[in-house]
Structure formats: C-alpha cells, structure tokens
XYZ file of C-alpha atoms in Angstrom:
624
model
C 83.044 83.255 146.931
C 84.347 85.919 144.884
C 85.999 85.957 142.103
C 89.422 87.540 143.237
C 88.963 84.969 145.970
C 88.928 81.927 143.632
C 91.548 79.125 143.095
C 92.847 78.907 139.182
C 90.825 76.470 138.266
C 87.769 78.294 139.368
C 88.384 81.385 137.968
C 89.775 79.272 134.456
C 86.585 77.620 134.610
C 84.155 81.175 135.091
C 85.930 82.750 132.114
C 85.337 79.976 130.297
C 81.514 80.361 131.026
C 81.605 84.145 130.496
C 83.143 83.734 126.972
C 80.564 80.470 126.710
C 77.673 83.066 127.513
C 78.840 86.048 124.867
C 78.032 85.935 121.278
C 81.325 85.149 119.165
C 81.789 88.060 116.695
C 84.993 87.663 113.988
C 85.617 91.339 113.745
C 85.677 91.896 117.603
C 86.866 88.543 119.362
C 90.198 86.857 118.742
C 90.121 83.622 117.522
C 92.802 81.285 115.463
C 92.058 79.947 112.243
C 93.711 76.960 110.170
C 95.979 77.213 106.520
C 95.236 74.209 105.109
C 97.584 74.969 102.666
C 100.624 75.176 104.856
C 98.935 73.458 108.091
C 99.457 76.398 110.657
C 97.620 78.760 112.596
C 96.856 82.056 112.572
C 95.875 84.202 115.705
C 93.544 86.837 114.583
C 93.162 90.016 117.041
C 90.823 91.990 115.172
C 90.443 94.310 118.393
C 93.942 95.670 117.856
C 93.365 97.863 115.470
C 92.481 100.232 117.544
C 95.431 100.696 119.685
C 97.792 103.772 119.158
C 100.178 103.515 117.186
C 103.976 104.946 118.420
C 106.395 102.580 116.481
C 108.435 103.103 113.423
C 107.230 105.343 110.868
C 108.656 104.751 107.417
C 109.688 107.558 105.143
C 107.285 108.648 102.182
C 109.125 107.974 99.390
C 109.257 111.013 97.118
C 111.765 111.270 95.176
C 111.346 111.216 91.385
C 113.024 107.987 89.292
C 114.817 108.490 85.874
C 113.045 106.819 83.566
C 116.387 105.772 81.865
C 119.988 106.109 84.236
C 122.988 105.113 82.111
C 124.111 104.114 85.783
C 121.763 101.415 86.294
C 122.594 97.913 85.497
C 119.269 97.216 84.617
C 118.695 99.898 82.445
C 118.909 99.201 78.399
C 122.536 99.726 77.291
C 124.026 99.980 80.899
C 126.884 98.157 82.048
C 126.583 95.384 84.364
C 128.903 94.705 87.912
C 130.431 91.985 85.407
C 131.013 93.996 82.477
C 128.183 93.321 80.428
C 126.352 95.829 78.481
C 122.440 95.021 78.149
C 121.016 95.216 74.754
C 118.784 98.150 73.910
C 115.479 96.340 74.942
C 111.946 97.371 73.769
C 110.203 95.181 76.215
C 111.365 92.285 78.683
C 114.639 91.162 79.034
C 116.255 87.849 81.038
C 119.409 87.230 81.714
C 121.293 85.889 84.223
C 122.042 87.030 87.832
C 125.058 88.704 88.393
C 124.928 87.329 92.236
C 123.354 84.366 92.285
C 122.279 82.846 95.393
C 122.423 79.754 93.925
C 124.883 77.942 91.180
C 124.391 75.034 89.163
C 128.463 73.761 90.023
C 128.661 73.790 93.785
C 130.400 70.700 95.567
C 128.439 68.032 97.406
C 129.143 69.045 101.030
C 129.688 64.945 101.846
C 127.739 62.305 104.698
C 127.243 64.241 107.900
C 128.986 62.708 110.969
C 125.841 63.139 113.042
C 121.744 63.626 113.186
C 122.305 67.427 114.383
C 124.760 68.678 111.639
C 122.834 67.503 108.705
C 123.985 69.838 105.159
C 123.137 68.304 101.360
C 124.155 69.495 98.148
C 122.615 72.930 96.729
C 122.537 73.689 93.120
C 120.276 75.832 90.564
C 119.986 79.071 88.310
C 119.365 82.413 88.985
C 118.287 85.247 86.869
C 116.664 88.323 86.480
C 113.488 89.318 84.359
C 113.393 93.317 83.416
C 109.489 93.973 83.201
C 109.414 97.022 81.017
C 112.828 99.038 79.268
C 111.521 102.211 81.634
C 112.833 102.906 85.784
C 109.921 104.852 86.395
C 106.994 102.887 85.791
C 105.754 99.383 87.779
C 103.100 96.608 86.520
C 100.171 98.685 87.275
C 101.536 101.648 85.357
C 102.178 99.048 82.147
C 99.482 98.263 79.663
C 97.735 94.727 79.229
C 100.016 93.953 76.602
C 103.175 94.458 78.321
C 101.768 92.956 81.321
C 101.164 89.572 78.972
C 104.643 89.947 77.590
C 105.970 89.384 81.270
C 103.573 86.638 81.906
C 104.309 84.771 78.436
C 107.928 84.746 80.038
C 107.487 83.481 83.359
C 105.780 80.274 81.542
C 108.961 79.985 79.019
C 111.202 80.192 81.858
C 109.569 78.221 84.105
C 109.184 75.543 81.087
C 112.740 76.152 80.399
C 114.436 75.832 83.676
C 112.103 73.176 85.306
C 113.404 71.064 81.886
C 116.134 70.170 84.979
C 115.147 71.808 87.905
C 112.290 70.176 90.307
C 111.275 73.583 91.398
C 111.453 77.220 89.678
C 110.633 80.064 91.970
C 109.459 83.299 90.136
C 109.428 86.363 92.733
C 108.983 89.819 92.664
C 109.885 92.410 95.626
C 108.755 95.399 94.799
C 110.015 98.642 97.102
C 112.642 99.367 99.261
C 110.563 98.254 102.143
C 110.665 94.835 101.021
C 114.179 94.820 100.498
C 114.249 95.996 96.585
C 117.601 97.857 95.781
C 116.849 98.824 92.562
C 112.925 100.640 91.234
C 113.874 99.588 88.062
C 110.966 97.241 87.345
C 111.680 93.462 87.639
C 111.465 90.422 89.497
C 113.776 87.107 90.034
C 113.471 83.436 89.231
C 115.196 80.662 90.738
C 115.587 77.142 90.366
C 116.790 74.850 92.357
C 117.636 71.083 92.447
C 115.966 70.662 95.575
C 112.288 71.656 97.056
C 111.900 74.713 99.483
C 110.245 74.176 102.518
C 107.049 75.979 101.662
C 106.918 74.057 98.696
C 107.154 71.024 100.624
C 104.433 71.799 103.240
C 102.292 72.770 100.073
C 103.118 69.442 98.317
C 101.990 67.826 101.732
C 99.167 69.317 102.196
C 97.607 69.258 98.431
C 98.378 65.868 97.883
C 96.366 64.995 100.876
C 93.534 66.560 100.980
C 93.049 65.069 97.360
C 94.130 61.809 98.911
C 90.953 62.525 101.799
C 88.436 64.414 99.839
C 88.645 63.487 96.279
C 90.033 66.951 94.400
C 92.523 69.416 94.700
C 92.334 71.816 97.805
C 92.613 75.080 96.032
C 89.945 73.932 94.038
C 87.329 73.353 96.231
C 88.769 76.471 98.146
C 87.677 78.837 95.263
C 84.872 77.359 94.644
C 83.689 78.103 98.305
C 84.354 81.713 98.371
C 82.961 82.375 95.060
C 79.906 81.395 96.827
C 80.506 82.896 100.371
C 81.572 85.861 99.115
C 82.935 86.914 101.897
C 86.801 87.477 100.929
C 86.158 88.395 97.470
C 88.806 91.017 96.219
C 88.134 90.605 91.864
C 86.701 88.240 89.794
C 87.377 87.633 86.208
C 86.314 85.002 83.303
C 89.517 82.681 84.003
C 90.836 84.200 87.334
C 89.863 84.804 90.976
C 91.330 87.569 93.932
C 90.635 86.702 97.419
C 91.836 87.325 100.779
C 92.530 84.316 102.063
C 90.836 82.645 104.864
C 94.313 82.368 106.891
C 95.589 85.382 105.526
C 98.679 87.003 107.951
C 99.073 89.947 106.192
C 96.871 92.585 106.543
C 96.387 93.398 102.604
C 97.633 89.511 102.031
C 95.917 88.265 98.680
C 95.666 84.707 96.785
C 95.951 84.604 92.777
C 94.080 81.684 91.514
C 93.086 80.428 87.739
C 88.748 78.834 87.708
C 90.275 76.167 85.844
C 92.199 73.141 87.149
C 96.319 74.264 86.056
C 98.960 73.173 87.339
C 101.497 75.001 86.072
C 102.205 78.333 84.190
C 103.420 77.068 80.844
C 99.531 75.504 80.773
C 97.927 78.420 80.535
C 95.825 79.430 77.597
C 96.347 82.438 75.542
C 93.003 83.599 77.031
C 93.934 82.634 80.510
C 97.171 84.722 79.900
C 95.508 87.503 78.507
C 93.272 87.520 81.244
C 96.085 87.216 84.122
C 97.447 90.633 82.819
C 94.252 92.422 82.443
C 93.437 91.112 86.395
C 97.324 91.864 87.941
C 96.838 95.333 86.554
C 93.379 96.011 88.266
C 94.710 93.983 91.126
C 97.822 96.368 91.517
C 95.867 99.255 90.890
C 93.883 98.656 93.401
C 96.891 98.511 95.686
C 98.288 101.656 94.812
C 94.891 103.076 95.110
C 94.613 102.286 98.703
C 97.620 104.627 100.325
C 97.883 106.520 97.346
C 101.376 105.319 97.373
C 103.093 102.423 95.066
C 102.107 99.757 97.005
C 105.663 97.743 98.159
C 104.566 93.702 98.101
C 106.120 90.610 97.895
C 104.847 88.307 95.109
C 105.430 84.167 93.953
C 104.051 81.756 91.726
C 103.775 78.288 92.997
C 102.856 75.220 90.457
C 103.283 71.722 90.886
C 107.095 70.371 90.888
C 108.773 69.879 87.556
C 112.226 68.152 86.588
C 112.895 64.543 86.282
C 109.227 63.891 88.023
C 107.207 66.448 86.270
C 105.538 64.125 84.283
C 104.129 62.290 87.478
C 100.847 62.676 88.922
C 100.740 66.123 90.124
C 96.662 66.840 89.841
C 96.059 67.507 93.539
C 98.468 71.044 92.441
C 96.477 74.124 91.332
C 98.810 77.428 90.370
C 98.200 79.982 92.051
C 100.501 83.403 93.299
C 100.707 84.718 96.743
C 100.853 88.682 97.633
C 102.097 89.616 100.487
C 102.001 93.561 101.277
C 103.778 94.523 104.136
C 101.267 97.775 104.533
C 99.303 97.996 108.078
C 97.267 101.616 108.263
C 98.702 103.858 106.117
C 102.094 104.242 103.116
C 104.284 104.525 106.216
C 103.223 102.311 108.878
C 104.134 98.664 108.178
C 103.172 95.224 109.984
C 106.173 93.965 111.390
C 106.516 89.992 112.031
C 108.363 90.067 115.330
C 108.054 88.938 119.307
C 104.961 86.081 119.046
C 105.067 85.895 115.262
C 108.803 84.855 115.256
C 108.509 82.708 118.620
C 104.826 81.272 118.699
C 102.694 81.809 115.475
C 101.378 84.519 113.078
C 99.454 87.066 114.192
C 97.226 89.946 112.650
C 95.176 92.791 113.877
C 92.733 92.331 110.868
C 90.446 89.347 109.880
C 90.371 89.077 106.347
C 86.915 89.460 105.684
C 87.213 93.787 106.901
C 90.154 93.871 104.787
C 88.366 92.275 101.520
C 84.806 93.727 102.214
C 83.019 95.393 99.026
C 79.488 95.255 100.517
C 79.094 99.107 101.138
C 81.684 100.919 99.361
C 83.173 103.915 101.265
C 80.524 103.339 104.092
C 82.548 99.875 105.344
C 85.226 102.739 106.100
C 83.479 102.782 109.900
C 84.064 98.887 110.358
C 88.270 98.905 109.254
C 89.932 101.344 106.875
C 91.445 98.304 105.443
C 88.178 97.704 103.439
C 89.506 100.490 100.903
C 91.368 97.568 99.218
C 87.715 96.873 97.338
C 86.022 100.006 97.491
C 89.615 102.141 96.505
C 89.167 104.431 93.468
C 90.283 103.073 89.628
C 92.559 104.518 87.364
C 89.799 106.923 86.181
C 88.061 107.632 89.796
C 84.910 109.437 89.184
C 83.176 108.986 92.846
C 83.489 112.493 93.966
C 82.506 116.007 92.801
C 81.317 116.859 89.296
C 81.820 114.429 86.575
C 85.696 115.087 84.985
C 87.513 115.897 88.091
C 90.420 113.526 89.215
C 92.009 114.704 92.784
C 95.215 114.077 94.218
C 98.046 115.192 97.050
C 100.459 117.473 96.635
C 104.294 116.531 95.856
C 102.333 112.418 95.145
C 102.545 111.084 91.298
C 99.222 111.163 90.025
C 97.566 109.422 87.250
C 95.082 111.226 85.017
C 92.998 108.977 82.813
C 91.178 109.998 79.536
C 87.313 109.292 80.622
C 85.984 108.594 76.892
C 87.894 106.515 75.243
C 88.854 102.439 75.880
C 90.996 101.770 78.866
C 94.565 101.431 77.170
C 93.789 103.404 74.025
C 96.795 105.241 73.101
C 95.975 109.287 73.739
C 98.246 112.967 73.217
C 97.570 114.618 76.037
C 97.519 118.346 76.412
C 96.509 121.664 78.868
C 93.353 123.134 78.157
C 94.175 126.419 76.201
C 97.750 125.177 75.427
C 99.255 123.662 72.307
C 102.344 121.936 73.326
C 102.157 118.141 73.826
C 102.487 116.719 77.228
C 102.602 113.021 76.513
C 102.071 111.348 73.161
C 100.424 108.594 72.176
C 103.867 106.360 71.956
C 104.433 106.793 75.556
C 103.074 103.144 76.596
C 101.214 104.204 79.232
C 97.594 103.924 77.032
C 94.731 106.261 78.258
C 96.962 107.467 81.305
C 98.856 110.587 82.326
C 101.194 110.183 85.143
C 102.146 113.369 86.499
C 105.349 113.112 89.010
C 105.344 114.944 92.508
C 102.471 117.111 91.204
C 102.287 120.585 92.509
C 99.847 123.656 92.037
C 101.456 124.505 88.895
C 99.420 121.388 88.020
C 95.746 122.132 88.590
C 93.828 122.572 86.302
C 92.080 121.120 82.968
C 93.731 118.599 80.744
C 92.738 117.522 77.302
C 93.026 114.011 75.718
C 92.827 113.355 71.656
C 92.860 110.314 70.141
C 95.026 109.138 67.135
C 92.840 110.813 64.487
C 92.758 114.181 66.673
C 89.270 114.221 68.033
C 88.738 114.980 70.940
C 88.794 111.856 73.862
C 87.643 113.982 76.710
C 88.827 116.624 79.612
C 89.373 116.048 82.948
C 90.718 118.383 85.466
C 92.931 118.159 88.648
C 92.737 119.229 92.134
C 94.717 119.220 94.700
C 94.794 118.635 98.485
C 95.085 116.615 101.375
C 93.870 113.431 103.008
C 91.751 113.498 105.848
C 92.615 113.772 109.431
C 91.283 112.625 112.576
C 88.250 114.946 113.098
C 87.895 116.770 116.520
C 84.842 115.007 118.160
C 82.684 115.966 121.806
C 79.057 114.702 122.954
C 77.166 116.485 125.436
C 73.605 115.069 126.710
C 70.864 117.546 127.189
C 68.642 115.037 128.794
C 68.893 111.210 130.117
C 67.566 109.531 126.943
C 69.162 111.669 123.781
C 72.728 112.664 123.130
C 74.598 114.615 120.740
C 78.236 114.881 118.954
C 79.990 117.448 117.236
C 82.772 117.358 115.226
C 85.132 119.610 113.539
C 88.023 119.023 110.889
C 91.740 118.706 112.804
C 93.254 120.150 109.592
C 91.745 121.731 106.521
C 92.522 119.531 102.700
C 91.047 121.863 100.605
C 89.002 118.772 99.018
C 85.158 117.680 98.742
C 84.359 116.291 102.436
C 81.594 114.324 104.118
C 81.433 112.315 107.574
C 80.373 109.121 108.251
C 78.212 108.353 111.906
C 77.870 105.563 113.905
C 77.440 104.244 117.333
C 77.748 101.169 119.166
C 76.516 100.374 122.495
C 78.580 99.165 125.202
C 77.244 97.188 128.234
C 78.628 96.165 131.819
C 77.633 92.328 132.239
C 77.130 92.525 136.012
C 79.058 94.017 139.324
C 81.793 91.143 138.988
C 82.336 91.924 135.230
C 86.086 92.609 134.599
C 85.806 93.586 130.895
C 83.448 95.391 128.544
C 81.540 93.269 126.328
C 80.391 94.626 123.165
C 76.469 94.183 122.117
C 74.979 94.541 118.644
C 75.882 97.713 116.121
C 77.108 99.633 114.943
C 74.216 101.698 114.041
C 73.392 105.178 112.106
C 74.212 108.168 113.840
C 72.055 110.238 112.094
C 73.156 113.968 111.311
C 70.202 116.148 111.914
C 69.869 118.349 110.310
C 71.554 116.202 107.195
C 74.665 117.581 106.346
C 75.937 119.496 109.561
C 78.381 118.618 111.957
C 76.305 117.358 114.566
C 74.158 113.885 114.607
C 71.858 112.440 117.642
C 71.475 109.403 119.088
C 68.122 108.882 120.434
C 66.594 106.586 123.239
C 69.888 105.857 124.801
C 70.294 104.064 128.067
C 71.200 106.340 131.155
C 73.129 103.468 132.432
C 74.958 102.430 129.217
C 78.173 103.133 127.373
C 78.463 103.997 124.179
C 81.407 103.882 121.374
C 81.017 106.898 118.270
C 82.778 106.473 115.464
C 83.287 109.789 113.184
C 84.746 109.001 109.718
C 86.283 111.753 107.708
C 86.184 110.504 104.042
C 87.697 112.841 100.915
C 88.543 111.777 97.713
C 92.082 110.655 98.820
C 91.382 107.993 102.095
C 89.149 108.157 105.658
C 90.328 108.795 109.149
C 88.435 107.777 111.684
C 88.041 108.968 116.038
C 86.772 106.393 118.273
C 85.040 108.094 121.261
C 83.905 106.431 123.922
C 80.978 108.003 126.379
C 78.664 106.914 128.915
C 75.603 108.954 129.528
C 76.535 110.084 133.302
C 79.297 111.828 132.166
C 78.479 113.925 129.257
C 75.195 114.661 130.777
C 74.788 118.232 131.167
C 71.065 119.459 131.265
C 70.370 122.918 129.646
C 69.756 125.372 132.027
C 66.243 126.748 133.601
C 63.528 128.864 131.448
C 62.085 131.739 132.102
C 63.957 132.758 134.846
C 62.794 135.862 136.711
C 63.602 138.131 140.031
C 60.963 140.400 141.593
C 60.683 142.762 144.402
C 58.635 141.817 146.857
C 56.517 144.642 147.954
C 56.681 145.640 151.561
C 60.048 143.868 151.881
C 63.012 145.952 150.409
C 65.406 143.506 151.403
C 63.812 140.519 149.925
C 63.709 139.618 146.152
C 61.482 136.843 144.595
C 63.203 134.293 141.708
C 61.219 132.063 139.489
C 62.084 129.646 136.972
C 60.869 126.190 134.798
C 62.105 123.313 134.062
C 64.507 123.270 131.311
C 62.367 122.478 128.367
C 64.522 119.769 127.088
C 64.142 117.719 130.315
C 61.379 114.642 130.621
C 59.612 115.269 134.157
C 59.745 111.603 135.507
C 59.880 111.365 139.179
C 62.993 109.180 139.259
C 65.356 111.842 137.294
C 63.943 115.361 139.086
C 66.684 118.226 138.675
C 67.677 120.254 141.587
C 68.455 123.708 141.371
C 71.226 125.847 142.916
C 70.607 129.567 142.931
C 73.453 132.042 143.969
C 73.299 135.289 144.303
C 75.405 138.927 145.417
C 75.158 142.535 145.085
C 76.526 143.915 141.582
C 79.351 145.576 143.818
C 80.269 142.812 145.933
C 82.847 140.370 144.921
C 81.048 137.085 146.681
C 78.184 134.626 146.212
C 75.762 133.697 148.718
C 73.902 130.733 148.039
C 70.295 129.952 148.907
C-alpha cells in the first residue's frame, strides 16, 4: 500500500521508522530539551535559521547621548519627578524609586470568598542603583574598578534589604528594546515580602535535586560543562559563562561563581574583583557581536533571605541570568509570541552554535551566532597589519591603546596633532570611544602614558559589514562542479570567503523530505584566493547545499545555495571544430569536431551533438 493510501496510524507509525532510521543531529533536527532549573521544556528548531526573514525590523539606534543632561533625573544634580535634587555623585548612587511597583505600607487585601479569586498582601522596596555619574557610557565601557564599585553595592543592598525582605531582586534592562526609558546607566532592585514565581520554581527545583542527588544542581551543572565544553562562553579563576543547556534565548547566558555561594554579600573580595573583570569581557563580547550596545535583560538570584535566611539554604548556588533579546543582527529581535506564549519556548538556535569557540571565524558557516565567542576584544587585532582597528560609519567605536595594561589610564591624541582628545581622567582606561565616527575620523591615533612616553598608535578605518555575496555553480562535467561568487555591495574593508558544501540525498521514491547526510565539507578555492572553489567527485544523482561566507572585520553574511547536478550541468562546448569543402560537391560542406575536453568518455553519459547551420545572408537555421 502506499503511503498516501495509509490509515493514521500507519503512516504515524512509518514516520516514526523513517526518523528511527536517520542519524539524530542537534544542529539540524528539532528536539526538546529539559531546565532543570525551572522544570520546563524547550523546543529547539535549529533548522529555522534559515528561513527569510520579513518581520519587524528595529531602528539602529544612532543618536548620540549627553554624557551629563541637567534634564535627566538620573543625572548628578538633576531634579527628580518628586523634587529631589541628586547629589553630585563621583561613582554609584542608590536611592529610592520614585514609582515604585511595590510599597512597604499597602493594606492586606482580606480572606477571599472563593478558590478562583484568590489575592494576598504585597509589600517591599524599590530603588534605583546609578552605575556610573556619566549618560553615555554602559558596564562594558566602565573600568574594573567601577564595575566592582557596582557589584560591592548589589551585596550591601541585597544584605541590607533582605535584613526584612525574603527575596531582593537586582535587575538591569538595558536599551529601549527591553523596555529601558532612560540610557542613563543603571539597574533596579526590589524586595519583596513574598517569593516570585521563578524564585519559587528555582527553590523547588534546587532543593530537590540536592534532596535526590546529594549537592546543589548548579553545582554539578558547572562542573559538567567545564568538562564538556560544549557551551563554554568565558572562564575565569572564581567565575564561569555558559550558554545554558535549556537556553531560550538565542544569545541567553548563565553567570555562575566555581565556588559553592549562596548569596552576593558572600562573596570574596577576589571573587568580586573577579565578577567585574568577567561582566566587562562578558559585555564586551556582546557589543562586539552586532557592533551595536547589546540591549539584555539581567538578574541575580541567591538563596531566600529575611526571617528564614539563616535556614538551610545549601542546595542554592548564585548565579545571574542574561537574557538578550538579539536574533541575527542589531535590528532583528526574537520575539516570544504564538507557541511560546500558548505551548512552550521555542528557539531557532541550539546553544551549543551560539556558544561555539572551536574554530574562530571559520564556525561562521555552521550559525553566525557563534560570533558571541569568536567576536573581536576591545583591542581587535585579527585583521590587516598589526595597529589597525576598523569600524562602520556613523557607529561609536572604541580605539584601544595596544601597549600598555588593559585599563591603564592614557591621553590620547592624532598623529601629527597636539591638541588632546581624551585625557587620562576620562575613566574610560586604555580606551577611546569615538561617537558616530565619520571619515573625518580615519586615520592614526597616538596614546601616551602618564609620564608622556609613548603607549602605542593605532589607526582607524572605515567601512561596511558584509553582505550576502552573489553566488552561481555551473557543472562542466557529471562528477566536478564549480561556484562563483561576487560581493552584493562593496565595504571598502579587508575581505575573505569562507566555502563549504553539504550533500543532500533523496531516501527513496516514497521519500517526502530531504534528509541531510554528513558535512559540511571544504569547498576548496582553486586557485586559493579567487572567487571560484570546486567540488570534486560529486554524485550526478545528488543534491548539494553551498554555503559562501563573506567575513570582514565587522561580522559574516552568509548565501545558502542549493543545486543538484542535473541542473547546473552544462558541458563546455566541442573542440576543434572545423567545416570543409568537399571537393566535387559545391553544395556540400564537411564539419568535424571532439569531444569537449572536459568530458569523461563513459558509455553511460555520451553527449549528443546538435549542429545548425544557414547561409551568412539568410535569416534561418537548418538543422542537421
């Protein structure tokens, strides 16, 4: 019987065998996978990532940020909605939310009258932590130091506040696509007299898989990809960066201390030191990836404190959550709608492409998201002659001085010029951040340190990311192919492509899909370095998937082509072709010609020829 013919439960039962019968592969089958931390699934549809993409397209935000705006309530010396003034601040500054969501004197709604209208008293403290006294920098743009001034207060509040409080919430949304209404660099802390529902599933499930196994779960959890390695994003002396196992986000990461803490106030001055030193490559990183400042939102979660906190709370390990909104590129964000809202989460990504830092920019042809690991530092020196930073025109940029200590305090200054650009008071270390840099800005830039010598030079260029290239194949024969490519748009940067193929296979007559075999593999470009590469020994019968990566200093775009021999197959035409008179015949001519040299002689795959021909004056063909 066939297949279209079958009842539901046959045909249920032969997909079931065809999916028994093909190799599972992460990064091409879909597949859900189990949080143990907040026991749900996850449906993973790697495949997706290839779709086209024709929803919304966020704005690029460009415009430049005051560093100080008398206007801003956040700003030192501003006025507040209340009527306020801040205090000229040097560094962090907490005080108390002028909206709170939440207030430590609300009423006691009362006993509800019935099981389906269930409400119980709400009460905490909110406020507001100012990271820096400047609007226009972020956490990556701050040095260590500052970074371990903001981390020294999260652990005072948090010791502070959960004095009363069984849970304190510190949060940070950073950009307007996370909901931020103010760039002004800061995040939010509440506590509250009750204990979230995340917290609770967390509290759940910690307590046990301790309960089952013995020791906490986020323990064992990093101890098992420090030695996978799989989802490895950075690893310090006192703190791991991994993509989680469950991870929904495409760019989601986990935070988490190689020590057994529970809570923030526990940390160790070294542990704290270290936390900044990791955020700010972690961030970096980020920002790195679009070449954009990377919009996330960001949360500690430690064990419960208030009236308990002196309980047993050892199956809790600290750790912070990031959660980056980011899907392809600075303007094209996941959105968690449709099945995520009604069924489950869902992303088009599996963590281990995203986290990948096996190959460097090579991983670009498995998922662009790999640039998370491989993405250029503050002082990118990957491309081009030693001393040349790149970026994109009317995007900040950051310069870094490449010989001194990162965070050294530098004057910076053009080469040839004597006027000082940025001094070394400017709290921004070994960095120059350049905002919406132009052409006026190429060039060569000089960095001294305090006693005047000289830290180094390092020039800028401009130009553009890559586009998707242009990409054909054409097969001279029935066992080699070729592809060319061309650039859709010219960036005026360094450029080089990355090849590779993948062979595609039809299971049988009754297949309904495509099933992928192994690859990808080298496409090598012959000769090395032009726009043309050859696969060789391919299958007359086969399909095939090429992947042409266009990588510059500033990100990769990649064209997915598929082919199958039979249609790109387009032999050269004959050799040696010659017409003679044939003597004694005036109306008769004699052609001769050879195979095409490029053409194996087997007897299954002969070429026929067609030969046409007409008087020079005569507008028609006959054929012979």
């Amino acid at each position: 019987m066939s297949r279209s013919g079958a009842g539901p439960e046959q045909r249920q039962q032969a997909s079931e065998a065809d999916a028994t019968a093909t190799t599972f592969l992460a990064s091409e089958h879909q597949h859900i996978r189990y949080n143990p931390l907040h026991d749900e699934w996850v449906l993973v549809s790697a495949h997706r990532m290839e779709r086209p993409w024709q929803g919304q397209v966020e704005l690029s935000l460009l415009k430049t940020v005051p560093r100080h705006d008398p206007h801003n309530p956040l700003c030192p010396g501003a006025t507040r909605a209340n009527g306020e003034v801040n205090p000229h601040y040097d560094g962090t500054f907490l005080f108390d939310n002028d909206f709170p969501a939440l207030q430590p004197d609300a009423p006691n709604p009362g006993p509800s009258d019935h099981p389906l209208f269930q409400a119980e008293a709400a009460r905490g403290v909110c406020k507001v932590l100012c990271f820096h006294p400047w609007s226009d920098v972020t956490l990556p743009l701050m040095s260590v130091p500052e970074i371990r001034a903001v981390v020294d207060v999260w652990a005072s509040v948090t010791e502070e506040l959960g004095a009363q409080y069984p849970w304190v919430q510190i949060f940070e949304n950073k950009g307007a696509m996370m909901g931020c209404s103010n760039p002004h660099p800061h995040c939010q802390v509440w506590a509250s007299s009750f204990l979230p529902d995340i917290a609770q599933r967390e509290e759940r499930s910690q307590r046990a898989y301790q309960s089952q196994h013995g020791e906490p779960l986020l323990m064992e959890y990093g101890r098992q990809e420090l030695l996978r390695k799989e989802r490895l994003v950075l690893t310090s002396e006192h703190w791991l960066v991994l993509v989680p196992f469950w991870a929904v986000w495409p760019f989601q990461t986990l935070l988490l201390p190689r020590r057994h803490v529970r809570r923030l106030p526990e940390l160790t001055p070294a542990e704290r030191d270290d936390l900044a030193f990791i955020m700010k490559k972690l961030l970096t990183k980020y920002d790195n990836l679009f070449e954009t400042s990377f919009p996330y939102t960001m949360g500690w979660h430690g064990a419960p404190t208030g009236s308990e906190a002196e309980a047993n709370w050892d199956h809790w390990q600290l750790h912070a959550h990031y959660y980056p909104p980011l899907l392809r590129s600075a303007t094209v964000r996941k959105f968690m709608v449709g099945y995520e809202m009604l069924a489950q989460a869902q992303r088009d990504l599996t963590p281990e492409q995203m986290s990948s830092s096996c190959s460097g920019l090579s991983r670009v042809l498995v998922a662009v998201a790999t640039a998370l690991v491989s993405a250029s530092t503050s002082c990118p020196q990957a491309w081009g002659p030693p001393g040349v930073q790149y970026g994109q025109p009317g995007r900040s940029m950051t310069l870094c001085c490449p010989g001194v200590t990162a965070g050294a305090p530098v004057s910076w200054f053009r080469d040839g010029e004597t006027s000082l650009l940025q001094g070394p008071d400017s709290g921004l270390g070994h960095e120059l951040v350049l905002a919406l840099a132009d052409s006026t800005d190429e060039g060569t830039y000089i960095c001294r340190t305090l006693d005047g010598a000289l830290g180094g030079m390092v020039t800028l260029q401009l130009g553009y990311p890559p586009a998707r290239p242009i990409v054909s194949c054409r097969a001279a024969d029935y066992e080699n192919f070729s592809c060319t490519w061309s650039p859709s748009q010219v960036s005026g940067l360094p450029t080089r492509y990355l090849t590779s193929y993948r062979k595609k296979t039809v299971p049988g007559a009754d297949g309904q899909r495509m099933s992928l075999s192994t690859g990808p593999w080298p496409c090598p470009q012959e000769p090395p370095g032009a726009a043309r590469c050859m696969v060789h020994g391919a299958e007359f019968w086969s399909q095939y998937r090429i992947n042409v990566t266009e990588v510059n200093p500033l990100g990769a775009s990649t064209r997915l082509l598929d082919v199958s021999l039979q249609s790109i197959l387009r032999p050269d035409p004959p050799q040696g072709l010659r017409v003679e008179s044939v003597p004694g015949y005036p109306r008769r001519l004699r052609a001769s010609w050879m195979y095409p040299a490029s053409w194996p002689r087997q007897p299954h795959f002969l070429l026929k020829f067609r030969l046409q021909y007409r008087p020079v004056q005569h507008p028609a063909w006959s054929m012979v």
